[in-house]
Short mmCIF file of C-alpha atoms and ligand atoms in Angstrom, two decimals:
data_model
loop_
_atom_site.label_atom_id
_atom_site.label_comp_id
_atom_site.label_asym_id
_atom_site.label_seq_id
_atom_site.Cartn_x
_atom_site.Cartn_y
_atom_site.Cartn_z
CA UNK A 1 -0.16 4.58 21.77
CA UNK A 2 -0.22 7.47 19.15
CA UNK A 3 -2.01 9.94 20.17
CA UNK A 4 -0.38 13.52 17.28
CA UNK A 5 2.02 14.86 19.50
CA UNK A 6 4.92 15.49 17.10
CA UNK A 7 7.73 13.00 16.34
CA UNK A 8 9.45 15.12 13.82
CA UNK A 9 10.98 18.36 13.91
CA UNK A 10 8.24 20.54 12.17
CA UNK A 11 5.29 19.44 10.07
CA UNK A 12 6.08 18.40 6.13
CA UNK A 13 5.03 20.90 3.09
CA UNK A 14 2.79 18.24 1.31
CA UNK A 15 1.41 18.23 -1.87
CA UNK A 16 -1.14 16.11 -4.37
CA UNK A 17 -0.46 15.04 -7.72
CA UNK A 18 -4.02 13.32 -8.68
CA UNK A 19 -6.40 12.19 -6.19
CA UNK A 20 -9.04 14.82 -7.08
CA UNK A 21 -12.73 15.00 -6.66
CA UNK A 22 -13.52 12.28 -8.81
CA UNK A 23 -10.61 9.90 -7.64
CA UNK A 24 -11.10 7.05 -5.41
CA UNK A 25 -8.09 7.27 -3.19
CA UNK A 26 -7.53 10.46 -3.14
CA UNK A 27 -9.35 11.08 0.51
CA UNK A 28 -7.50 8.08 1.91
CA UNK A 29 -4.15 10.62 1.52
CA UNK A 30 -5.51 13.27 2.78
CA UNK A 31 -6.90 11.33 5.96
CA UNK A 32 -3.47 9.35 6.42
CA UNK A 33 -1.28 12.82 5.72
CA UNK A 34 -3.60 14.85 7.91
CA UNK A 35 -4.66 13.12 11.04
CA UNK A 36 -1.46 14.49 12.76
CA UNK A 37 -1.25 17.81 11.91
CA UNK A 38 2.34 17.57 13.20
CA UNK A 39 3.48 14.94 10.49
CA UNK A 40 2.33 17.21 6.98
CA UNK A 41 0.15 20.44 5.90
CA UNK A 42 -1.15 20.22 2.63
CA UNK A 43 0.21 23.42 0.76
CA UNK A 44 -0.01 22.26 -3.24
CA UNK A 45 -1.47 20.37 -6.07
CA UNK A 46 -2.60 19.11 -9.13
CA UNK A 47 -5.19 17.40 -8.09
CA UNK A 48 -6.70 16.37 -11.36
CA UNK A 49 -6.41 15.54 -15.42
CA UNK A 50 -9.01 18.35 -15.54
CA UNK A 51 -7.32 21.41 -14.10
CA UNK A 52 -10.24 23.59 -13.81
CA UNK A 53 -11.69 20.87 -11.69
CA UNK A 54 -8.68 20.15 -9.65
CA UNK A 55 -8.24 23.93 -8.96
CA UNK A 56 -11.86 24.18 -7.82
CA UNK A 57 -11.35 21.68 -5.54
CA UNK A 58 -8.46 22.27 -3.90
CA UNK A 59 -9.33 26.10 -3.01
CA UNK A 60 -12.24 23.82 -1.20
CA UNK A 61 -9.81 21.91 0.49
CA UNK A 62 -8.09 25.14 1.63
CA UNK A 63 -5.09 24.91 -0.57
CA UNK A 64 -3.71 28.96 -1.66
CA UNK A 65 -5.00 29.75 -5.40
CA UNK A 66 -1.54 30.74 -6.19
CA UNK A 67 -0.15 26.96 -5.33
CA UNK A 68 -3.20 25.23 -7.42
CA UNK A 69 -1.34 23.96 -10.33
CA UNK A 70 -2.67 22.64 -14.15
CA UNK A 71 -0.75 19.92 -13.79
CA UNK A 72 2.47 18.51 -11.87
CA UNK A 73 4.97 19.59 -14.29
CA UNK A 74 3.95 23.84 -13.70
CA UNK A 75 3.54 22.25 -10.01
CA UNK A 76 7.18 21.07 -9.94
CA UNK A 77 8.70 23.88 -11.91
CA UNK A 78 6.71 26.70 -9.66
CA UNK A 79 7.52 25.15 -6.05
CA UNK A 80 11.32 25.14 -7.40
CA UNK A 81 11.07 28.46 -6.90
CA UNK A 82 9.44 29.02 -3.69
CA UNK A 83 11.83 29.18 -0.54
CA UNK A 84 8.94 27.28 1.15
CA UNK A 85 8.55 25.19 -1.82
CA UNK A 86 6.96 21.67 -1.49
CA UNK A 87 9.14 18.68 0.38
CA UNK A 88 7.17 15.69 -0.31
CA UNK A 89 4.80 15.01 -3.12
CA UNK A 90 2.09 11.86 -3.25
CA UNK A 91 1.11 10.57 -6.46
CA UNK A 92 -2.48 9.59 -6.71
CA UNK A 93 -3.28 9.03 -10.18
CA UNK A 94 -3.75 6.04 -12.53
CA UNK A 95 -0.62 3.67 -12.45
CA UNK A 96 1.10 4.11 -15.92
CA UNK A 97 2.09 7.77 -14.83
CA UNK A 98 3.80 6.65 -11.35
CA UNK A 99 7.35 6.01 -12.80
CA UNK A 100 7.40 9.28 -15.17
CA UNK A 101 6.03 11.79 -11.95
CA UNK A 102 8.08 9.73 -9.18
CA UNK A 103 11.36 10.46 -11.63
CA UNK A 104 10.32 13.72 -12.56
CA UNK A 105 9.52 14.77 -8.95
CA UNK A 106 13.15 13.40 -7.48
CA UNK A 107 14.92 14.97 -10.01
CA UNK A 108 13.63 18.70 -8.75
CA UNK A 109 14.54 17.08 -4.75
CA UNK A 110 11.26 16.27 -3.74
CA UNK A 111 10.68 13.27 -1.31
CA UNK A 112 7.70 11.01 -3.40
CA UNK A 113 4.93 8.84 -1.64
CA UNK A 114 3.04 6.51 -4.18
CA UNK A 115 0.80 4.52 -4.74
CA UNK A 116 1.12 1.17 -5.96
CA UNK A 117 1.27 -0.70 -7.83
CA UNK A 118 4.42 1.11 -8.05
CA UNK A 119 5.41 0.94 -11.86
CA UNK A 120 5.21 -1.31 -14.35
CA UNK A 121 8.69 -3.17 -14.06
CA UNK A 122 11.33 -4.19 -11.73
CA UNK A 123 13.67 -2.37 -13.75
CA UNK A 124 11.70 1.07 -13.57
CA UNK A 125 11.59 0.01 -9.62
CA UNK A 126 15.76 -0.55 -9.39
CA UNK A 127 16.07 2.93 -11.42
CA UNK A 128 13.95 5.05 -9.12
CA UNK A 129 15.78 3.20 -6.52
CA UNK A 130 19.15 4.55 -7.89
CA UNK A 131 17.88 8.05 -8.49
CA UNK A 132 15.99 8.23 -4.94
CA UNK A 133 19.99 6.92 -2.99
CA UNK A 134 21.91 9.35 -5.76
CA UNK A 135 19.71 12.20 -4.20
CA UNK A 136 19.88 11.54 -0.91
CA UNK A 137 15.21 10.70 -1.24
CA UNK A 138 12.97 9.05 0.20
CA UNK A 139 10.39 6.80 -1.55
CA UNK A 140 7.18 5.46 0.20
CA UNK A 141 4.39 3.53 -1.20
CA UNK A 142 0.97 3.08 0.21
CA UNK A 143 0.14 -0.24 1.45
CA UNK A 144 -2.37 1.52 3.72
CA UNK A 145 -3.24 -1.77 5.29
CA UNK A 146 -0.41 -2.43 6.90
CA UNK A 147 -0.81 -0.13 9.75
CA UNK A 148 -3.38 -1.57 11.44
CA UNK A 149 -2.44 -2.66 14.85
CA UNK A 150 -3.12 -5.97 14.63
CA UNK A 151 -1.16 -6.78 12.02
CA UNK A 152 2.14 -5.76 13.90
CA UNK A 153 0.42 -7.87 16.58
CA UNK A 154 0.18 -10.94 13.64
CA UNK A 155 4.01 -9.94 13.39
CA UNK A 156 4.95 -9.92 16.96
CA UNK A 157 3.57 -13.24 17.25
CA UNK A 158 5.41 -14.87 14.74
CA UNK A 159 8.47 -13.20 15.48
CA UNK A 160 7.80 -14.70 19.51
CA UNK A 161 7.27 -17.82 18.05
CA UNK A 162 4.20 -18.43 19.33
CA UNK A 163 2.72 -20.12 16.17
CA UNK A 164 5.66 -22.36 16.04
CA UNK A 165 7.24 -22.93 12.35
CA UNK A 166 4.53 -21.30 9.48
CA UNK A 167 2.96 -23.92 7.69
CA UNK A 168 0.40 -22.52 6.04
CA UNK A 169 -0.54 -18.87 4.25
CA UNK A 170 -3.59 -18.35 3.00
CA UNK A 171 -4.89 -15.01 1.35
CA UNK A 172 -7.97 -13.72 0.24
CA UNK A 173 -8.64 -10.20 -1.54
CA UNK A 174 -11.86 -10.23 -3.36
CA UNK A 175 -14.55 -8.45 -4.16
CA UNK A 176 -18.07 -8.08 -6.53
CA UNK A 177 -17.56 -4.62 -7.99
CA UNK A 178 -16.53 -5.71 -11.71
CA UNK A 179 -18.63 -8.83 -11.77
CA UNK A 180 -20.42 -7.25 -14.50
CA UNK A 181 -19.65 -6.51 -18.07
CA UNK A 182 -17.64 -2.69 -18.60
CA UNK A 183 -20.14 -1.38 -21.07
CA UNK A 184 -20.95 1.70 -18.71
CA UNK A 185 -17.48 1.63 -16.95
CA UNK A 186 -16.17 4.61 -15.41
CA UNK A 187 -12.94 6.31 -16.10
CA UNK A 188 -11.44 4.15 -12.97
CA UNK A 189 -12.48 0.73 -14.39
CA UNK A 190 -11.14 1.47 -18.04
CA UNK A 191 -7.70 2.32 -16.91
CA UNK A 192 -7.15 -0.64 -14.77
CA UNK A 193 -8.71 -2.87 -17.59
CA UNK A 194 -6.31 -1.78 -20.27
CA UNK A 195 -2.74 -2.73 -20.25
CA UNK A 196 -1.25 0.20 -21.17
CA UNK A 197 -2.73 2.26 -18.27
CA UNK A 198 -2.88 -0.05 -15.71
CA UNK A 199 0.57 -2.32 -16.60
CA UNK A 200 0.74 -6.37 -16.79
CA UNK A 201 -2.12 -7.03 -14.61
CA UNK A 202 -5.30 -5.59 -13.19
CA UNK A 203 -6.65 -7.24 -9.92
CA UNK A 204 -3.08 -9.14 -8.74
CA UNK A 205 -1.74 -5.45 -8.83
CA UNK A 206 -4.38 -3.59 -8.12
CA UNK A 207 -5.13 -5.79 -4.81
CA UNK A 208 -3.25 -9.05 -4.70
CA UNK A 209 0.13 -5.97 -4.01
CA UNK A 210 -1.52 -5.16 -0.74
CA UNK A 211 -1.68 -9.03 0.19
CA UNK A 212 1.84 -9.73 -0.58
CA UNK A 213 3.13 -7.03 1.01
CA UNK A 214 0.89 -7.49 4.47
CA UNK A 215 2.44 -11.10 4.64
CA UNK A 216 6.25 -9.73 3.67
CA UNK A 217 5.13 -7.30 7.08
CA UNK A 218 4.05 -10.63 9.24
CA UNK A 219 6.50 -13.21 8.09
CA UNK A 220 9.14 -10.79 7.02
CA UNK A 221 12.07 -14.40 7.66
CA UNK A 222 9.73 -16.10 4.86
CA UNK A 223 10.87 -15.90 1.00
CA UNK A 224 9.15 -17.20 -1.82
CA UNK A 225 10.97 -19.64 -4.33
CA UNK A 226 8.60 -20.93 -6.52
CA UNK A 227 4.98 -19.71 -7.94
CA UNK A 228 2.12 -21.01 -9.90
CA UNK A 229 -0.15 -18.58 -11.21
CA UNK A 230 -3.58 -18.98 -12.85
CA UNK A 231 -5.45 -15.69 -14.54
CA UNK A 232 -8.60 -14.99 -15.96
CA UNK A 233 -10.67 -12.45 -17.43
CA UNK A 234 -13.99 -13.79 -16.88
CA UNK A 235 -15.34 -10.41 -18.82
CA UNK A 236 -13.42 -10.93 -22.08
CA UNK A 237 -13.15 -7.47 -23.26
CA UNK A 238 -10.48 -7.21 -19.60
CA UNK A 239 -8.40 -10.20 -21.59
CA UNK A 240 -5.01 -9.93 -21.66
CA UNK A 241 -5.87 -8.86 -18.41
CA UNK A 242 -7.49 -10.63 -15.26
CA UNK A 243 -10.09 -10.52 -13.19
CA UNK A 244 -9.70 -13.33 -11.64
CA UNK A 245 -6.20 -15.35 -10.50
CA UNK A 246 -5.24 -18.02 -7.82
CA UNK A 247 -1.57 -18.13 -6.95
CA UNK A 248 0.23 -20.94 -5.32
CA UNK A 249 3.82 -20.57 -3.48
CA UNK A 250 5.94 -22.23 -2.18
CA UNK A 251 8.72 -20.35 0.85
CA UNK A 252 11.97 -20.94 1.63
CA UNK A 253 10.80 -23.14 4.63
CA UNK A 254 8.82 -25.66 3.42
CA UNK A 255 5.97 -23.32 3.81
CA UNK A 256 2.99 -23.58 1.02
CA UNK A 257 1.02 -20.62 0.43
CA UNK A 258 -2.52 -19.90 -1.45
CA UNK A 259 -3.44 -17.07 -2.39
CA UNK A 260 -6.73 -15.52 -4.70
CA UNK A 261 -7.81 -12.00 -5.90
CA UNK A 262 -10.71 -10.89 -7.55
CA UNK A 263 -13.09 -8.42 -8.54
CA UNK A 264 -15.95 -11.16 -10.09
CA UNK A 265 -16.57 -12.28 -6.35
CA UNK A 266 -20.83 -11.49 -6.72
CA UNK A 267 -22.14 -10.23 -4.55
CA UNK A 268 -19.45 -10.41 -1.99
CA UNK A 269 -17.79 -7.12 -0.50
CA UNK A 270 -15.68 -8.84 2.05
CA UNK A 271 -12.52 -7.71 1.06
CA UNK A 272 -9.44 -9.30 2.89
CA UNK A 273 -8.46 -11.94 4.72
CA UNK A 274 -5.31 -13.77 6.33
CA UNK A 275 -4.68 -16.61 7.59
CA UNK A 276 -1.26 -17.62 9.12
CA UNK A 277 -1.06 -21.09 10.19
CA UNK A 278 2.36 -22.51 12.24
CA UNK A 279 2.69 -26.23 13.84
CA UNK A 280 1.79 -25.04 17.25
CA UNK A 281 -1.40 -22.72 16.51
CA UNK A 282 -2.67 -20.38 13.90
CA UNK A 283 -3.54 -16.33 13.42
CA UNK A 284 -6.55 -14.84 11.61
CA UNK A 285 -7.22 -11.61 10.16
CA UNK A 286 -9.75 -9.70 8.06
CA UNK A 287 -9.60 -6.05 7.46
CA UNK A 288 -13.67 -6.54 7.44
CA UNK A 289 -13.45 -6.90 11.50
CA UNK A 290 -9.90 -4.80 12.00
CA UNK A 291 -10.19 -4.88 15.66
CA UNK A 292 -10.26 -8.76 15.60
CA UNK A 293 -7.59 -10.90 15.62
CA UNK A 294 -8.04 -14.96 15.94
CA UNK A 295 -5.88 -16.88 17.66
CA UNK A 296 -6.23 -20.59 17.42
CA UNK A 297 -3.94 -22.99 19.86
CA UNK A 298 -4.42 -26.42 19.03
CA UNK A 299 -5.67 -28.24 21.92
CA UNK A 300 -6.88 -25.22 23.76
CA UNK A 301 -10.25 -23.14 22.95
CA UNK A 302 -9.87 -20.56 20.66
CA UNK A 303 -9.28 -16.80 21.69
CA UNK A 304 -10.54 -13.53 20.29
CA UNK A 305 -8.06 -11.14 20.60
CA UNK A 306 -8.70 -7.45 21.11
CA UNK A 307 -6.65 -3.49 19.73
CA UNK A 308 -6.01 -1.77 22.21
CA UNK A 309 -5.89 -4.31 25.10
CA UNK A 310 -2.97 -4.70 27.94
CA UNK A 311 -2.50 -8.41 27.08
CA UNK A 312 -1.20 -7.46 23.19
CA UNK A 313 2.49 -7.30 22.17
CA UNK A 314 4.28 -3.93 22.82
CA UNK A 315 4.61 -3.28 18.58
CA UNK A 316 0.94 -3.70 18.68
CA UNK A 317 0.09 -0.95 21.43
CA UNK A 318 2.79 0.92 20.50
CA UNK A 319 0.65 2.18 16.98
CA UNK A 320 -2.85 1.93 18.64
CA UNK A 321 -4.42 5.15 18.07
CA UNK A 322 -8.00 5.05 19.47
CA UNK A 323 -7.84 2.62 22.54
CA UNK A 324 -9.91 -0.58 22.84
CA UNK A 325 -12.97 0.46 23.47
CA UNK A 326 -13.45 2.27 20.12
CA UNK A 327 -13.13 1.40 16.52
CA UNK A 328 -9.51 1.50 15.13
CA UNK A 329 -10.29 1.62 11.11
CA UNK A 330 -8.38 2.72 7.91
CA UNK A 331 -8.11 6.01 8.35
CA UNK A 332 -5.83 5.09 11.34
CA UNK A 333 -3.81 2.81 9.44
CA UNK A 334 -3.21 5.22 6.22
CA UNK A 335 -2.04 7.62 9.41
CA UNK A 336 0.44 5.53 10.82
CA UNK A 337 1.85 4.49 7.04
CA UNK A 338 1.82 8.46 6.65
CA UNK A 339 3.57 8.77 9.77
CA UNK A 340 6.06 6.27 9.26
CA UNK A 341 6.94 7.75 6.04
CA UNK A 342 7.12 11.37 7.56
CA UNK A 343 9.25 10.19 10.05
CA UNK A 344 11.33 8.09 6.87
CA UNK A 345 11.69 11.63 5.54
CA UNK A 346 12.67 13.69 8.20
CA UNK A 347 16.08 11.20 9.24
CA UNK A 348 16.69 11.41 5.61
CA UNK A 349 16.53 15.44 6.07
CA UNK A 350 18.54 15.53 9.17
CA UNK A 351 21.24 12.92 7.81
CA UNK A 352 20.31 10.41 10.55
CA UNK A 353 21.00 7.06 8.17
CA UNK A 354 20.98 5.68 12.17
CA UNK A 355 17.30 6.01 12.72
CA UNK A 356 16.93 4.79 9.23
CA UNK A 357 18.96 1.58 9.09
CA UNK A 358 16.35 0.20 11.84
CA UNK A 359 12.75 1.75 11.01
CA UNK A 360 10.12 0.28 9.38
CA UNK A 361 8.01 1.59 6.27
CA UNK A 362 6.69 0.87 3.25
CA UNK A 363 9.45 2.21 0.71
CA UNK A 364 11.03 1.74 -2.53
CA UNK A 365 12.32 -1.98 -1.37
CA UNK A 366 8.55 -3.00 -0.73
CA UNK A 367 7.01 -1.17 -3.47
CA UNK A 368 9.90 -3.03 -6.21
CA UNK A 369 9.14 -6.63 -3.93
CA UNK A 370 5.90 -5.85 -5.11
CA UNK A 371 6.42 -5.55 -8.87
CA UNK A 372 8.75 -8.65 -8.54
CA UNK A 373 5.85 -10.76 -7.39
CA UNK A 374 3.77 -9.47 -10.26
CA UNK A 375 6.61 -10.23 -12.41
CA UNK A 376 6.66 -13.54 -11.62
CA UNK A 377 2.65 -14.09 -11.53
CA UNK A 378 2.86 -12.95 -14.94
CA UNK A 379 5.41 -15.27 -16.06
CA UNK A 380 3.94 -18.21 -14.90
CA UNK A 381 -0.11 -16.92 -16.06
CA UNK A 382 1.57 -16.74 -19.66
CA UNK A 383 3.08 -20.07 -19.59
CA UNK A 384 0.04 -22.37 -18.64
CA UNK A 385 -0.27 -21.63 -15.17
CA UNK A 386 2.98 -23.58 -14.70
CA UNK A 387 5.19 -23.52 -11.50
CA UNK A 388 8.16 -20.97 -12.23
CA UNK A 389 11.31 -20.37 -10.07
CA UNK A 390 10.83 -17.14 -8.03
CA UNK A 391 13.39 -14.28 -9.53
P1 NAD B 1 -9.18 7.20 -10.18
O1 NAD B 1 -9.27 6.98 -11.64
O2 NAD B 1 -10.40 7.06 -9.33
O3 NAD B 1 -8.60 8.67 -9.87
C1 NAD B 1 -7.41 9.14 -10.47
C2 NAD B 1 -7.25 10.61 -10.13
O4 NAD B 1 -6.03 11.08 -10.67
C3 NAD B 1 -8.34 11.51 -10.71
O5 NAD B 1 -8.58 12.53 -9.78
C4 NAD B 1 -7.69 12.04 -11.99
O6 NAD B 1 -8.24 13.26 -12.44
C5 NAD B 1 -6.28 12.22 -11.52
N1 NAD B 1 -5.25 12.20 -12.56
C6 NAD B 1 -5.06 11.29 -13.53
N2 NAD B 1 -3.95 11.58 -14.24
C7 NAD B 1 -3.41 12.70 -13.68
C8 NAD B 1 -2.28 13.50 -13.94
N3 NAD B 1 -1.43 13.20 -14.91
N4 NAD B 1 -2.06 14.59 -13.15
C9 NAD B 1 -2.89 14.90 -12.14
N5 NAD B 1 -3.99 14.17 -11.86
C10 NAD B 1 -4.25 13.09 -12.61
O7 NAD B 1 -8.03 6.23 -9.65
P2 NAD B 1 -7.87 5.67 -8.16
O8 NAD B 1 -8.73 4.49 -7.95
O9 NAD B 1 -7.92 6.78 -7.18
O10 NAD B 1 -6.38 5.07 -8.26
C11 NAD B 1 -5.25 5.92 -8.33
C12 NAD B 1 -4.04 5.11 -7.90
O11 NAD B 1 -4.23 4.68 -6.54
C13 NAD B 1 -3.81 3.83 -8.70
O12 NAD B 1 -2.45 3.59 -8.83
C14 NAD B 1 -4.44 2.74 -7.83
O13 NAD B 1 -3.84 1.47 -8.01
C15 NAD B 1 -4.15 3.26 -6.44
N6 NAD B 1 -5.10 2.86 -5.39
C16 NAD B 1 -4.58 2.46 -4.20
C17 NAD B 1 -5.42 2.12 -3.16
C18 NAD B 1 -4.80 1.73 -1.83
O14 NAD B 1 -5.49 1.17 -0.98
N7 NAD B 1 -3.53 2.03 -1.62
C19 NAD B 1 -6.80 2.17 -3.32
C20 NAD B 1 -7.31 2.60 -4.55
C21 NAD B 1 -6.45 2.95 -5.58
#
C-alpha cells in the first residue's frame, strides 16, 4: 500500500508549462504531482498563453511572484540561473508545442513529464529519445489511467496465466461531448479539431493513446502486426480529422483485437472500457466503476473482484492507496504515474541505471509506442480503411 512516506531522497523542484486556469488537465498534474508531498513541490511556471492570467493564478496556487514566468522560454532561461533552479518540468498545453518545449526544456537539463499525445511523429519521438539518453533525462508521459490498481491486477493475472492464452481485446473510449456541431467551440475543441494544432488525428490521439497504452500495461508479451483503421468526422468542418474511428488488430499470437473511440457517442459519458478475454476465462474493466474488476471463469459463476482486498495479486496491493473500503479514483492513479516518474527521475539523478533497467513507467518508449500506433491508424484511415502491416 502507498500511503506518502518518501521513496526518494528529497522532494522534486516541479514546475508547469500550461495547464492554467482555463486548461482542462491542468488540475489532474497538480493532484498526481502533489498528493505526496515527498515526491515534488511546485516552485515555477508558465501556466498559461495569457501571462497575466497564468501569473494571477499561480500566486493563487502559492507559487513565489519572482518564479511566475510569461512564458517557458523566460521560465527556462531564469531557473538556469537559480542554484535551486527547477528539476523537472510538465508540459500541459495543446499538443503541437510538446516536441518544441520537451527539446527546449532537455537541452537547459531539465527532466520533462508530458502529456500525450506525445508529438506528432515517430521521428520527433526517436529524437527526443536521443537527446533525453545524450543528457543523461528522463522523459514521462501521462497515461494517468494506468495507475489504477486494478489494472496491475488485469496485469498480474495475465502474467499468472490465469486467463489462459488472450483471445480477445476489446476497447472502448467514447464519449458525447463533441456530438454537436463546433460553431461555439471553445479554445480546447478548436485545437484538437485542426491538424496543425492537434497533429494527424483528434479522438485516436486524444483518447484511443490512453487505450493502447493501458493494454501495452496488461498484455505487455502481446505485439500488434497488422491494423485496419476506419475514421470519420461525422461534423465535417473536423474532416481531415475524426471523430469517430474503429480499429481492428491483429497480435503476434493469433490474438484479434477491436477497438473504437469517439467523441459523437450522444448522450453517453461512459468513458472506458476493457475487456481481456483468454481460452480459460476473461477480465473486465471500466474506469466508470475503478474499484471493479470482472472476472469471468467459464464454467464457474462470475466474480466481482474488489481494490484493496487480501485475495488480489501483490502488484495490485502494492499501489493501493486508500484501502477497500473507500473509493480509489483518478487522482490516485495520476499519483502513482507521478510517483513512478519521480522515482524514474531520482535513479536517473543518483546514477542508479540498476533500479532503472527493472521499473516500470510511462516514458519516452510508451509515449513513441503511442505515436507508432497513430502512425499506423493513419496509414491505413488514408488508404480505404485497408489492413496495413504494423511498422
Ligand atoms: P486546454 O486547451 O484546455 O488547456 C491548455 C492550457 O495550456 C491553457 O491553460 C493554455 O493557456 C495553456 N497554454 C497553451 N499554450 C501554451 C504555451 N505555449 N505556454 C504556456 N501555456 C500554454 O487543453 P487541455 O485539454 O488541458 O490539453 C492539454 C494537453 O493535455 C493536450 O496535449 C491533451 O491531449 C492532454 N490531455 C491529457 C489528458 C490525460 O488524461 N492525460 C486529459 C486531457 C488533456
Amino acid at each position: 500500500m502507498l500511503n506518502g512516506e518518501k521513496l526518494i531522497q528529497r522532494p522534486l523542484r516541479w514546475g508547469m508549462i500550461g495547464g492554467g486556469r482555463t486548461g482542462q488537465v491542468g488540475y489532474k498534474h497538480r493532484t498526481g504531482a502533489l498528493r505526496d508531498n515527498t515526491a515534488y513541490q511546485l516552485v515555477c511556471g508558465a501556466f498559461d498563453l495569457d501571462a497575466e492570467r497564468g501569473r494571477d493564478f499561480g500566486q493563487n496556487l502559492g507559487v513565489p511572484s519572482e518564479r511566475l514566468y510569461d512564458d517557458y522560454k523566460a521560465l527556462i532561461a531564469a531557473e538556469a540561473q537559480r542554484e535551486d533552479g527547477v528539476e523537472v518540468l510538465s508540459i500541459a498545453t495543446p499538443n503541437f508545442t510538446h516536441f518544441e518545449i520537451t527539446k527546449a526544456c532537455l537541452e537547459a537539463g531539465i527532466h520533462v513529464i508530458c502529456e500525450k499525445p506525445l508529438f506528432f511523429t515517430v521521428a520527433e519521438c526517436e529524437e527526443v529519445a536521443k537527446l533525453a539518453q545524450e543528457k543523461g533525462l528522463i522523459v514521462g508521459v501521462t497515461y494517468g489511467f494506468t495507475g489504477h490498481p486494478l489494472v496491475h491486477q488485469m496485469a498480474a493475472m495475465v502474467k499468472k496465466g490465469l486467463l489462459g492464452e488472450i483471445r480477445i481485446v476489446d476497447m472502448q473510449y467514447s464519449h458525447g461531448f463533441n456530438a454537436g456541431d463546433d460553431t461555439d467551440a471553445g479554445e480546447a475543441v478548436k485545437w484538437r479539431t485542426n491538424p496543425l494544432t492537434a497533429g494527424p488525428t483528434f479522438v485516436l490521439g486524444d483518447i484511443g493513446t490512453h487505450l493502447y497504452y493501458l493494454s501495452e500495461v496488461v498484455m505487455p508479451e502481446l505485439k500488434i502486426e497488422k491494423l485496419l483503421c476506419d475514421r470519420k468526422a461525422f461534423i465535417p468542418s473536423r474532416a481531415p480529422l475524426e471523430d469517430h474511428a474503429t480499429v481492428l488488430m491483429h497480435y503476434n499470437n493469433g490474438a484479434r483485437g477491436r477497438l473504437w473511440v469517439s467523441s459523437v457517442n450522444a448522450g453517453n459519458m461512459g468513458s472506458q472500457r476493457y475487456r481481456f478475454v483468454g481460452s480459460k476465462a476473461s477480465i473486465e474493466w471500466s474506469d466508470a466503476h475503478p474499484d471493479q474488476l470482472i472476472y469471468e471463469v467459464q464454467g464457474e459463476p462470475n466474480q466481482v473482484l474488489h481494490h484493496g482486498m487480501p485475495y488480489l495479486e501483490e502488484e495490485s496491493l502494492a499501489v493501493d492507496r486508500m484501502g477497500a473500503l473507500h473509493t480509489e479514483g483518478l487522482g490516485d492513479s495520476w499519483a502513482n504515474i507521478y510517483l513512478w516518474i519521480a522515482q524514474a527521475i531520482d535513479a536517473k539523478q543518483r546514477g542508479d541505471e540498476a533500479f532503472l533497467a527493472t521499473h516500470h513507467y510511462p516514458g519516452i518508449e510508451a509515449g513513441t509506442e503511442g505515436v507508432r500506433w497513430l502512425e499506423n491508424c493513419v496509414r491505413s484511415a488514408d488508404a480505404g480503411a485497408a489492413w496495413v502491416d504494423f511498422e
